[in-house]
Amino acid sequence: MPTLLYLDGSCGISGDMTVAALLDLGADRAKLDAALAPLAAEGLSYAISRKASHGLAGCDFDVHLPEHHHHEGEHHHHDHRRLADVEHVLGHLPMTDRARAIALRTFRIVAEAEAKAHGCPLGEVHFHEVGALDSIADIVGAAVLFDDLGVQDCVVTRLCEGTGTVVCAHGELPVPVPATLNVAQAHAIPLELTPVRGERVTPTGIALAAALRTRDALPAPFTVAKVGVGLGKRDIGAPNALRALLIRADEPAERVHVLEANLDDCTGEVLAAAAERLLALGARDVSLIPCAMKKGRPATIVQVLADEPLLPALTEALFRETTTIGVRSYPVTRTVMARGPVTLRTPIGDVAAKRCAHGTLVRVYPEYESVRAAAEKAGVPLPEAFALANAAAQALAAQP
């Protein structure tokens, strides 16, 4: 039975709460420390401790910023990073390819939401808060820790937000702040407004929820394997915490959805670009299937495999990126092998791989991008690198 991560947003969500909750679940702090170590040169430090919020015990992740970040009127280059600057930083931090992809996706989600809020192009968004060291720490930390847990699926059912206003770099803004609303809209994340004064859902928090989420409903029934509690900083008069649960779904098959469109007037270039965009939006798989339509015209079926929360965005992308005038959708069930990330030790260095198991059947598949990177670094041909990786994979699969 696959293990899922459930982020319980009934008290809201923020970046630091997410990091703390994943640490409390048992994710490896050493990997967090290693990924953030290069940022110490810029003055980043943090404390991890056990505390309580109105009687609820949990983990607290508290980022300490350089002194100049707190002086009003002073501006430092850390506070004015653009998306490209942040992506450059993420490209050089030590973490797995999967963790880096999650962090990059999260920052892009926030950037798109901020660009829409300010009415400016994506590349011109200035990350006042999100680009600052604390949010880089939150997003990188959450990505690294989620990756370390080895789960493939994340459930987010709803996020409870407060009311009133909040003061930020752009002045006083209504709650939910514009960037948070834009993420909720773009990624179809349900918000529930509560009478609590102040911001309970931050742009960083909802962006992490959007980047990690693959399901919008809990399986029924499920068993709880572990609970992690990440504490927030504000006193809301009640426990302020994000609970993260590792759960096992007691269901025989996974439910996903298929989107399809038949196209007889699209060029190969347009189809390839559309497939790339659909995958970037979070589709699990995209297939381009040759077929013949009426009057014997050669055509292509674009078939998309996706989780239900992404259907509106993917349908919109199909209409926008192709010439289709109709999209079919239907639910399917699929039985999947239990899978998780592993590291292969090879003569040309460590290579990321995926371990898949079903009953007594075990297979290990090297990840293409990781093999290619190792081959380039070692200066060996790609076929030779794959032969070495596959040998290590077979040896690992044969272990009891």
Short mmCIF file of C-alpha atoms in Angstrom, two decimals:
data_model
loop_
_atom_site.label_atom_id
_atom_site.label_comp_id
_atom_site.label_asym_id
_atom_site.label_seq_id
_atom_site.Cartn_x
_atom_site.Cartn_y
_atom_site.Cartn_z
CA MET A 1 0.00 0.00 0.00
CA PRO A 2 1.50 3.34 -1.06
CA THR A 3 2.08 5.96 1.63
CA LEU A 4 0.63 9.43 1.11
CA LEU A 5 1.42 12.75 2.78
CA TYR A 6 -1.63 14.65 4.03
CA LEU A 7 -1.17 18.36 4.80
CA ASP A 8 -3.97 19.36 7.19
CA GLY A 9 -4.57 23.04 6.45
CA SER A 10 -7.29 23.60 9.09
CA CYS A 11 -5.01 26.17 10.82
CA GLY A 12 -3.58 27.56 7.59
CA ILE A 13 -0.13 26.99 6.14
CA SER A 14 3.19 28.84 5.86
CA GLY A 15 6.66 27.91 4.67
CA ASP A 16 8.20 27.59 8.14
CA MET A 17 5.23 25.53 9.40
CA THR A 18 5.68 23.13 6.47
CA VAL A 19 9.41 22.66 7.13
CA ALA A 20 8.75 22.11 10.85
CA ALA A 21 5.94 19.59 10.22
CA LEU A 22 8.11 17.54 7.82
CA LEU A 23 10.99 17.57 10.31
CA ASP A 24 8.57 16.38 13.00
CA LEU A 25 7.54 13.53 10.69
CA GLY A 26 11.13 12.29 10.78
CA ALA A 27 12.58 13.73 7.57
CA ASP A 28 16.39 13.95 7.73
CA ARG A 29 17.58 17.22 9.29
CA ALA A 30 21.13 16.53 8.02
CA LYS A 31 19.88 16.87 4.41
CA LEU A 32 18.19 20.15 5.31
CA ASP A 33 21.41 21.44 6.90
CA ALA A 34 23.49 20.36 3.89
CA ALA A 35 21.18 22.04 1.37
CA LEU A 36 21.09 25.33 3.29
CA ALA A 37 24.77 25.38 4.35
CA PRO A 38 25.94 27.50 1.35
CA LEU A 39 23.50 30.26 2.40
CA ALA A 40 25.29 30.71 5.74
CA ALA A 41 27.75 32.96 3.88
CA GLU A 42 24.85 35.35 3.22
CA GLY A 43 24.00 35.43 6.91
CA LEU A 44 21.29 32.76 7.04
CA SER A 45 20.90 30.86 10.29
CA TYR A 46 18.01 29.03 11.89
CA ALA A 47 16.97 27.26 15.06
CA ILE A 48 14.94 24.06 15.34
CA SER A 49 13.27 23.38 18.67
CA ARG A 50 10.33 21.70 20.41
CA LYS A 51 7.61 24.07 21.61
CA ALA A 52 3.88 24.13 22.25
CA SER A 53 1.02 26.25 20.91
CA HIS A 54 -1.94 26.39 23.30
CA GLY A 55 -1.17 22.92 24.59
CA LEU A 56 -0.32 21.35 21.22
CA ALA A 57 3.32 20.21 21.13
CA GLY A 58 5.26 20.38 17.89
CA CYS A 59 8.39 21.46 16.04
CA ASP A 60 9.39 25.08 15.46
CA PHE A 61 11.58 26.12 12.50
CA ASP A 62 12.80 29.65 13.16
CA VAL A 63 14.89 31.41 10.50
CA HIS A 64 17.21 34.19 11.71
CA LEU A 65 18.01 36.85 9.14
CA PRO A 66 21.01 39.20 8.90
CA GLU A 67 20.50 42.37 10.90
CA HIS A 68 20.19 44.61 7.81
CA HIS A 69 17.00 42.83 6.77
CA HIS A 70 15.19 44.37 9.71
CA HIS A 71 16.20 48.03 9.25
CA GLU A 72 13.34 49.97 7.72
CA GLY A 73 14.39 51.94 4.67
CA GLU A 74 17.51 49.86 4.03
CA HIS A 75 17.51 47.74 0.91
CA HIS A 76 19.80 44.82 0.31
CA HIS A 77 20.21 42.84 -2.89
CA HIS A 78 18.82 39.73 -1.18
CA ASP A 79 15.45 41.48 -0.95
CA HIS A 80 15.31 42.26 -4.64
CA ARG A 81 16.00 38.96 -6.35
CA ARG A 82 14.12 38.22 -9.54
CA LEU A 83 12.98 34.71 -10.52
CA ALA A 84 16.13 34.14 -12.60
CA ASP A 85 18.29 35.10 -9.59
CA VAL A 86 16.44 32.67 -7.34
CA GLU A 87 16.67 29.91 -9.95
CA HIS A 88 20.42 30.52 -10.15
CA VAL A 89 20.73 30.13 -6.36
CA LEU A 90 18.64 26.92 -6.39
CA GLY A 91 20.76 25.51 -9.21
CA HIS A 92 23.85 25.57 -7.01
CA LEU A 93 22.48 24.27 -3.70
CA PRO A 94 23.29 20.61 -2.88
CA MET A 95 20.06 18.60 -3.23
CA THR A 96 18.57 15.86 -5.38
CA ASP A 97 17.12 16.53 -8.83
CA ARG A 98 13.62 15.82 -7.47
CA ALA A 99 13.99 18.27 -4.55
CA ARG A 100 15.37 20.95 -6.88
CA ALA A 101 12.45 20.46 -9.29
CA ILE A 102 9.96 20.89 -6.41
CA ALA A 103 11.71 24.07 -5.21
CA LEU A 104 11.85 25.53 -8.74
CA ARG A 105 8.18 24.72 -9.33
CA THR A 106 7.20 26.35 -6.02
CA PHE A 107 9.08 29.56 -6.79
CA ARG A 108 7.58 29.72 -10.28
CA ILE A 109 4.07 29.34 -8.79
CA VAL A 110 4.74 32.29 -6.47
CA ALA A 111 6.33 34.34 -9.26
CA GLU A 112 3.31 33.84 -11.54
CA ALA A 113 0.96 34.84 -8.70
CA GLU A 114 3.02 37.97 -7.86
CA ALA A 115 3.29 38.94 -11.54
CA LYS A 116 -0.48 38.79 -11.88
CA ALA A 117 -0.95 40.74 -8.62
CA HIS A 118 1.37 43.55 -9.73
CA GLY A 119 0.47 43.48 -13.42
CA CYS A 120 4.05 43.01 -14.58
CA PRO A 121 5.93 40.41 -16.69
CA LEU A 122 7.15 37.28 -14.92
CA GLY A 123 10.82 38.18 -15.32
CA GLU A 124 10.36 41.58 -13.67
CA VAL A 125 8.79 40.34 -10.43
CA HIS A 126 10.86 41.51 -7.47
CA PHE A 127 10.78 38.97 -4.66
CA HIS A 128 10.65 41.23 -1.62
CA GLU A 129 9.65 38.53 0.86
CA VAL A 130 9.71 35.35 -1.19
CA GLY A 131 13.14 36.09 -2.67
CA ALA A 132 14.58 36.90 0.73
CA LEU A 133 16.68 34.33 2.50
CA ASP A 134 13.92 33.19 4.84
CA SER A 135 11.63 32.11 2.01
CA ILE A 136 14.44 30.46 0.07
CA ALA A 137 15.17 28.56 3.28
CA ASP A 138 11.49 27.61 3.70
CA ILE A 139 10.96 26.45 0.11
CA VAL A 140 14.29 24.62 -0.25
CA GLY A 141 13.84 23.09 3.21
CA ALA A 142 10.33 21.82 2.46
CA ALA A 143 11.40 20.44 -0.95
CA VAL A 144 14.42 18.59 0.48
CA LEU A 145 12.47 17.14 3.41
CA PHE A 146 9.49 16.07 1.27
CA ASP A 147 11.90 14.37 -1.13
CA ASP A 148 13.62 12.63 1.79
CA LEU A 149 10.32 11.13 2.99
CA GLY A 150 10.14 9.26 -0.32
CA VAL A 151 6.38 9.68 -0.80
CA GLN A 152 4.98 10.25 -4.28
CA ASP A 153 1.51 11.61 -3.47
CA CYS A 154 0.36 14.54 -1.34
CA VAL A 155 -3.23 15.27 -0.28
CA VAL A 156 -4.41 18.85 0.36
CA THR A 157 -8.17 19.14 0.85
CA ARG A 158 -8.52 22.79 1.93
CA LEU A 159 -6.64 25.65 3.59
CA CYS A 160 -8.26 27.80 6.30
CA GLU A 161 -7.52 31.51 5.92
CA GLY A 162 -8.08 34.44 8.29
CA THR A 163 -9.62 37.86 7.74
CA GLY A 164 -8.76 41.56 8.01
CA THR A 165 -5.52 43.04 6.71
CA VAL A 166 -1.79 42.36 6.88
CA VAL A 167 1.17 44.74 6.53
CA CYS A 168 3.85 43.65 4.05
CA ALA A 169 6.49 45.17 1.76
CA HIS A 170 3.75 46.65 -0.46
CA GLY A 171 1.84 48.30 2.38
CA GLU A 172 -1.40 47.15 4.00
CA LEU A 173 -3.16 44.40 2.04
CA PRO A 174 -6.47 42.61 2.55
CA VAL A 175 -6.44 38.97 3.68
CA PRO A 176 -6.19 36.74 1.68
CA VAL A 177 -3.37 38.75 0.08
CA PRO A 178 -3.48 39.00 -3.74
CA ALA A 179 -0.66 36.48 -4.36
CA THR A 180 -2.34 33.89 -2.13
CA LEU A 181 -5.65 34.37 -3.96
CA ASN A 182 -3.93 34.05 -7.34
CA VAL A 183 -2.29 30.73 -6.37
CA ALA A 184 -5.63 29.45 -5.06
CA GLN A 185 -7.28 30.39 -8.35
CA ALA A 186 -4.55 29.10 -10.66
CA HIS A 187 -4.27 25.73 -8.90
CA ALA A 188 -7.90 25.25 -7.78
CA ILE A 189 -7.03 25.04 -4.07
CA PRO A 190 -10.10 25.43 -1.83
CA LEU A 191 -9.87 28.26 0.72
CA GLU A 192 -12.11 28.41 3.79
CA LEU A 193 -12.37 31.83 5.41
CA THR A 194 -12.47 31.94 9.22
CA PRO A 195 -13.08 34.81 11.70
CA VAL A 196 -9.45 34.68 12.92
CA ARG A 197 -7.83 38.09 12.41
CA GLY A 198 -4.74 38.13 10.23
CA GLU A 199 -3.03 36.02 7.59
CA ARG A 200 -3.15 32.25 8.13
CA VAL A 201 -2.24 31.21 4.56
CA THR A 202 0.95 32.79 3.20
CA PRO A 203 1.93 32.89 -0.49
CA THR A 204 4.90 30.61 0.27
CA GLY A 205 2.68 28.17 2.16
CA ILE A 206 -0.03 27.89 -0.51
CA ALA A 207 2.62 27.68 -3.25
CA LEU A 208 4.20 24.68 -1.49
CA ALA A 209 0.74 23.12 -1.15
CA ALA A 210 0.16 23.66 -4.89
CA ALA A 211 3.57 22.27 -5.87
CA LEU A 212 3.32 19.15 -3.69
CA ARG A 213 -0.41 18.34 -4.05
CA THR A 214 -1.42 15.43 -6.27
CA ARG A 215 -4.83 14.74 -4.67
CA ASP A 216 -7.64 16.92 -3.33
CA ALA A 217 -9.46 14.24 -1.33
CA LEU A 218 -8.46 11.82 1.39
CA PRO A 219 -8.79 8.12 0.60
CA ALA A 220 -11.51 6.37 2.52
CA PRO A 221 -10.61 4.51 4.59
CA PHE A 222 -6.96 5.10 5.52
CA THR A 223 -4.59 4.25 8.34
CA VAL A 224 -2.24 6.77 9.96
CA ALA A 225 1.42 5.76 9.97
CA LYS A 226 2.85 8.93 11.56
CA VAL A 227 1.91 12.49 12.57
CA GLY A 228 4.14 15.57 12.43
CA VAL A 229 3.25 18.99 13.90
CA GLY A 230 4.81 22.24 12.67
CA LEU A 231 4.09 25.31 14.80
CA GLY A 232 3.29 28.78 13.48
CA LYS A 233 4.63 32.00 14.98
CA ARG A 234 1.37 33.92 15.56
CA ASP A 235 -0.82 33.57 18.64
CA ILE A 236 -4.34 33.18 17.26
CA GLY A 237 -5.87 32.28 20.62
CA ALA A 238 -5.92 28.60 19.71
CA PRO A 239 -3.39 25.99 18.54
CA ASN A 240 -1.60 27.38 15.48
CA ALA A 241 -0.04 24.41 13.73
CA LEU A 242 0.22 22.55 10.45
CA ARG A 243 -0.29 18.83 10.91
CA ALA A 244 1.39 16.57 8.37
CA LEU A 245 0.25 12.94 8.34
CA LEU A 246 1.83 9.97 6.64
CA ILE A 247 -1.14 7.77 5.76
CA ARG A 248 -1.69 4.48 3.98
CA ALA A 249 -4.61 4.33 1.58
CA ASP A 250 -6.68 1.20 2.00
CA GLU A 251 -7.68 1.17 -1.66
CA PRO A 252 -6.87 -1.40 -4.33
CA ALA A 253 -6.25 0.96 -7.21
CA GLU A 254 -5.29 4.56 -7.83
CA ARG A 255 -7.86 6.88 -9.40
CA VAL A 256 -6.62 9.23 -12.10
CA HIS A 257 -8.22 11.02 -15.05
CA VAL A 258 -7.66 10.96 -18.80
CA LEU A 259 -8.03 14.03 -21.01
CA GLU A 260 -8.14 13.49 -24.79
CA ALA A 261 -8.40 15.62 -27.91
CA ASN A 262 -8.29 14.58 -31.60
CA LEU A 263 -6.33 16.96 -33.84
CA ASP A 264 -6.03 16.83 -37.64
CA ASP A 265 -4.74 20.38 -38.21
CA CYS A 266 -1.82 20.75 -35.78
CA THR A 267 1.83 20.73 -36.81
CA GLY A 268 4.36 18.51 -35.08
CA GLU A 269 6.02 21.58 -33.56
CA VAL A 270 2.74 22.77 -32.01
CA LEU A 271 1.97 19.28 -30.65
CA ALA A 272 5.44 18.96 -29.10
CA ALA A 273 5.18 22.40 -27.48
CA ALA A 274 1.69 21.58 -26.15
CA ALA A 275 2.93 18.32 -24.63
CA GLU A 276 5.81 20.17 -22.95
CA ARG A 277 3.41 22.75 -21.49
CA LEU A 278 0.99 20.08 -20.20
CA LEU A 279 3.84 18.28 -18.41
CA ALA A 280 5.05 21.59 -16.93
CA LEU A 281 1.55 22.14 -15.51
CA GLY A 282 1.78 18.83 -13.64
CA ALA A 283 0.32 16.18 -16.00
CA ARG A 284 1.50 12.70 -15.03
CA ASP A 285 1.99 11.71 -18.66
CA VAL A 286 1.26 13.00 -22.15
CA SER A 287 1.01 10.71 -25.21
CA LEU A 288 0.75 11.73 -28.88
CA ILE A 289 -1.03 8.82 -30.64
CA PRO A 290 -1.32 8.65 -34.45
CA CYS A 291 -4.84 7.91 -35.75
CA ALA A 292 -7.05 8.34 -38.82
CA MET A 293 -10.13 10.58 -38.64
CA LYS A 294 -13.09 11.06 -40.94
CA LYS A 295 -12.37 11.35 -44.67
CA GLY A 296 -9.21 9.33 -44.03
CA ARG A 297 -7.27 12.27 -42.62
CA PRO A 298 -4.14 11.36 -40.62
CA ALA A 299 -4.41 12.91 -37.19
CA THR A 300 -3.12 12.77 -33.61
CA ILE A 301 -4.82 11.95 -30.31
CA VAL A 302 -3.35 14.01 -27.46
CA GLN A 303 -3.87 11.85 -24.37
CA VAL A 304 -3.14 13.32 -20.94
CA LEU A 305 -3.00 11.36 -17.66
CA ALA A 306 -3.58 13.63 -14.67
CA ASP A 307 -4.87 14.02 -11.13
CA GLU A 308 -8.34 15.50 -10.72
CA PRO A 309 -7.27 18.87 -9.18
CA LEU A 310 -5.31 19.71 -12.34
CA LEU A 311 -8.12 19.01 -14.84
CA PRO A 312 -9.34 22.64 -15.22
CA ALA A 313 -5.81 24.00 -15.83
CA LEU A 314 -4.90 21.19 -18.23
CA THR A 315 -8.17 21.52 -20.18
CA GLU A 316 -7.54 25.25 -20.49
CA ALA A 317 -4.00 24.54 -21.74
CA LEU A 318 -5.27 22.11 -24.39
CA PHE A 319 -7.63 24.77 -25.75
CA ARG A 320 -4.98 27.49 -25.58
CA GLU A 321 -1.96 25.57 -26.91
CA THR A 322 -3.64 23.48 -29.66
CA THR A 323 -6.34 23.87 -32.32
CA THR A 324 -8.83 21.56 -30.60
CA ILE A 325 -12.44 22.66 -30.13
CA GLY A 326 -13.36 19.80 -27.76
CA VAL A 327 -11.71 17.89 -24.93
CA ARG A 328 -12.93 14.56 -23.52
CA SER A 329 -12.33 13.55 -19.91
CA TYR A 330 -13.04 10.39 -17.99
CA PRO A 331 -11.85 8.80 -14.73
CA VAL A 332 -9.80 5.60 -14.78
CA THR A 333 -8.29 3.39 -12.12
CA ARG A 334 -4.78 2.05 -12.33
CA THR A 335 -2.79 -0.36 -10.24
CA VAL A 336 0.72 0.96 -9.63
CA MET A 337 3.83 -0.53 -8.16
CA ALA A 338 4.96 0.91 -4.84
CA ARG A 339 7.80 3.24 -5.72
CA GLY A 340 10.39 5.40 -4.05
CA PRO A 341 13.74 7.13 -4.73
CA VAL A 342 17.05 5.29 -4.19
CA THR A 343 20.68 6.16 -4.86
CA LEU A 344 22.92 3.90 -6.95
CA ARG A 345 26.66 3.81 -6.27
CA THR A 346 28.48 3.50 -9.62
CA PRO A 347 32.10 3.88 -10.82
CA ILE A 348 31.15 7.28 -12.29
CA GLY A 349 29.48 8.56 -9.10
CA ASP A 350 26.10 8.40 -7.41
CA VAL A 351 23.06 8.12 -9.69
CA ALA A 352 19.42 8.70 -8.74
CA ALA A 353 17.02 5.83 -9.44
CA LYS A 354 13.47 4.69 -8.76
CA ARG A 355 12.77 1.44 -6.89
CA CYS A 356 9.46 -0.19 -7.86
CA ALA A 357 7.91 -3.16 -6.06
CA HIS A 358 4.76 -5.24 -6.43
CA GLY A 359 4.59 -8.24 -4.13
CA THR A 360 7.88 -10.10 -4.54
CA LEU A 361 8.67 -8.38 -7.85
CA VAL A 362 11.29 -5.63 -7.48
CA ARG A 363 12.75 -3.46 -10.23
CA VAL A 364 15.12 -0.49 -10.07
CA TYR A 365 15.20 2.06 -12.88
CA PRO A 366 18.01 4.67 -13.16
CA GLU A 367 16.78 8.24 -13.75
CA TYR A 368 17.79 9.49 -17.21
CA GLU A 369 18.76 13.06 -16.22
CA SER A 370 20.92 11.82 -13.35
CA VAL A 371 22.70 9.27 -15.56
CA ARG A 372 23.29 11.90 -18.24
CA ALA A 373 24.73 14.35 -15.70
CA ALA A 374 27.06 11.67 -14.29
CA ALA A 375 28.16 10.70 -17.81
CA GLU A 376 28.99 14.30 -18.71
CA LYS A 377 30.87 14.88 -15.46
CA ALA A 378 32.91 11.68 -15.84
CA GLY A 379 33.45 12.18 -19.58
CA VAL A 380 32.04 8.79 -20.58
CA PRO A 381 29.52 8.00 -23.37
CA LEU A 382 25.88 7.84 -22.31
CA PRO A 383 25.44 4.12 -23.30
CA GLU A 384 28.42 3.19 -21.12
CA ALA A 385 27.01 5.25 -18.21
CA PHE A 386 23.64 3.51 -18.55
CA ALA A 387 25.33 0.09 -18.60
CA LEU A 388 27.07 0.92 -15.29
CA ALA A 389 23.86 2.32 -13.78
CA ASN A 390 21.79 -0.67 -14.91
CA ALA A 391 24.34 -3.09 -13.42
CA ALA A 392 24.11 -1.28 -10.08
CA ALA A 393 20.31 -1.22 -10.38
CA GLN A 394 20.11 -4.99 -10.96
CA ALA A 395 22.37 -5.62 -7.98
CA LEU A 396 20.16 -3.45 -5.77
CA ALA A 397 16.95 -5.09 -7.03
CA ALA A 398 18.37 -8.53 -6.21
CA GLN A 399 18.98 -7.61 -2.56
CA PRO A 400 16.43 -9.09 -0.15
#
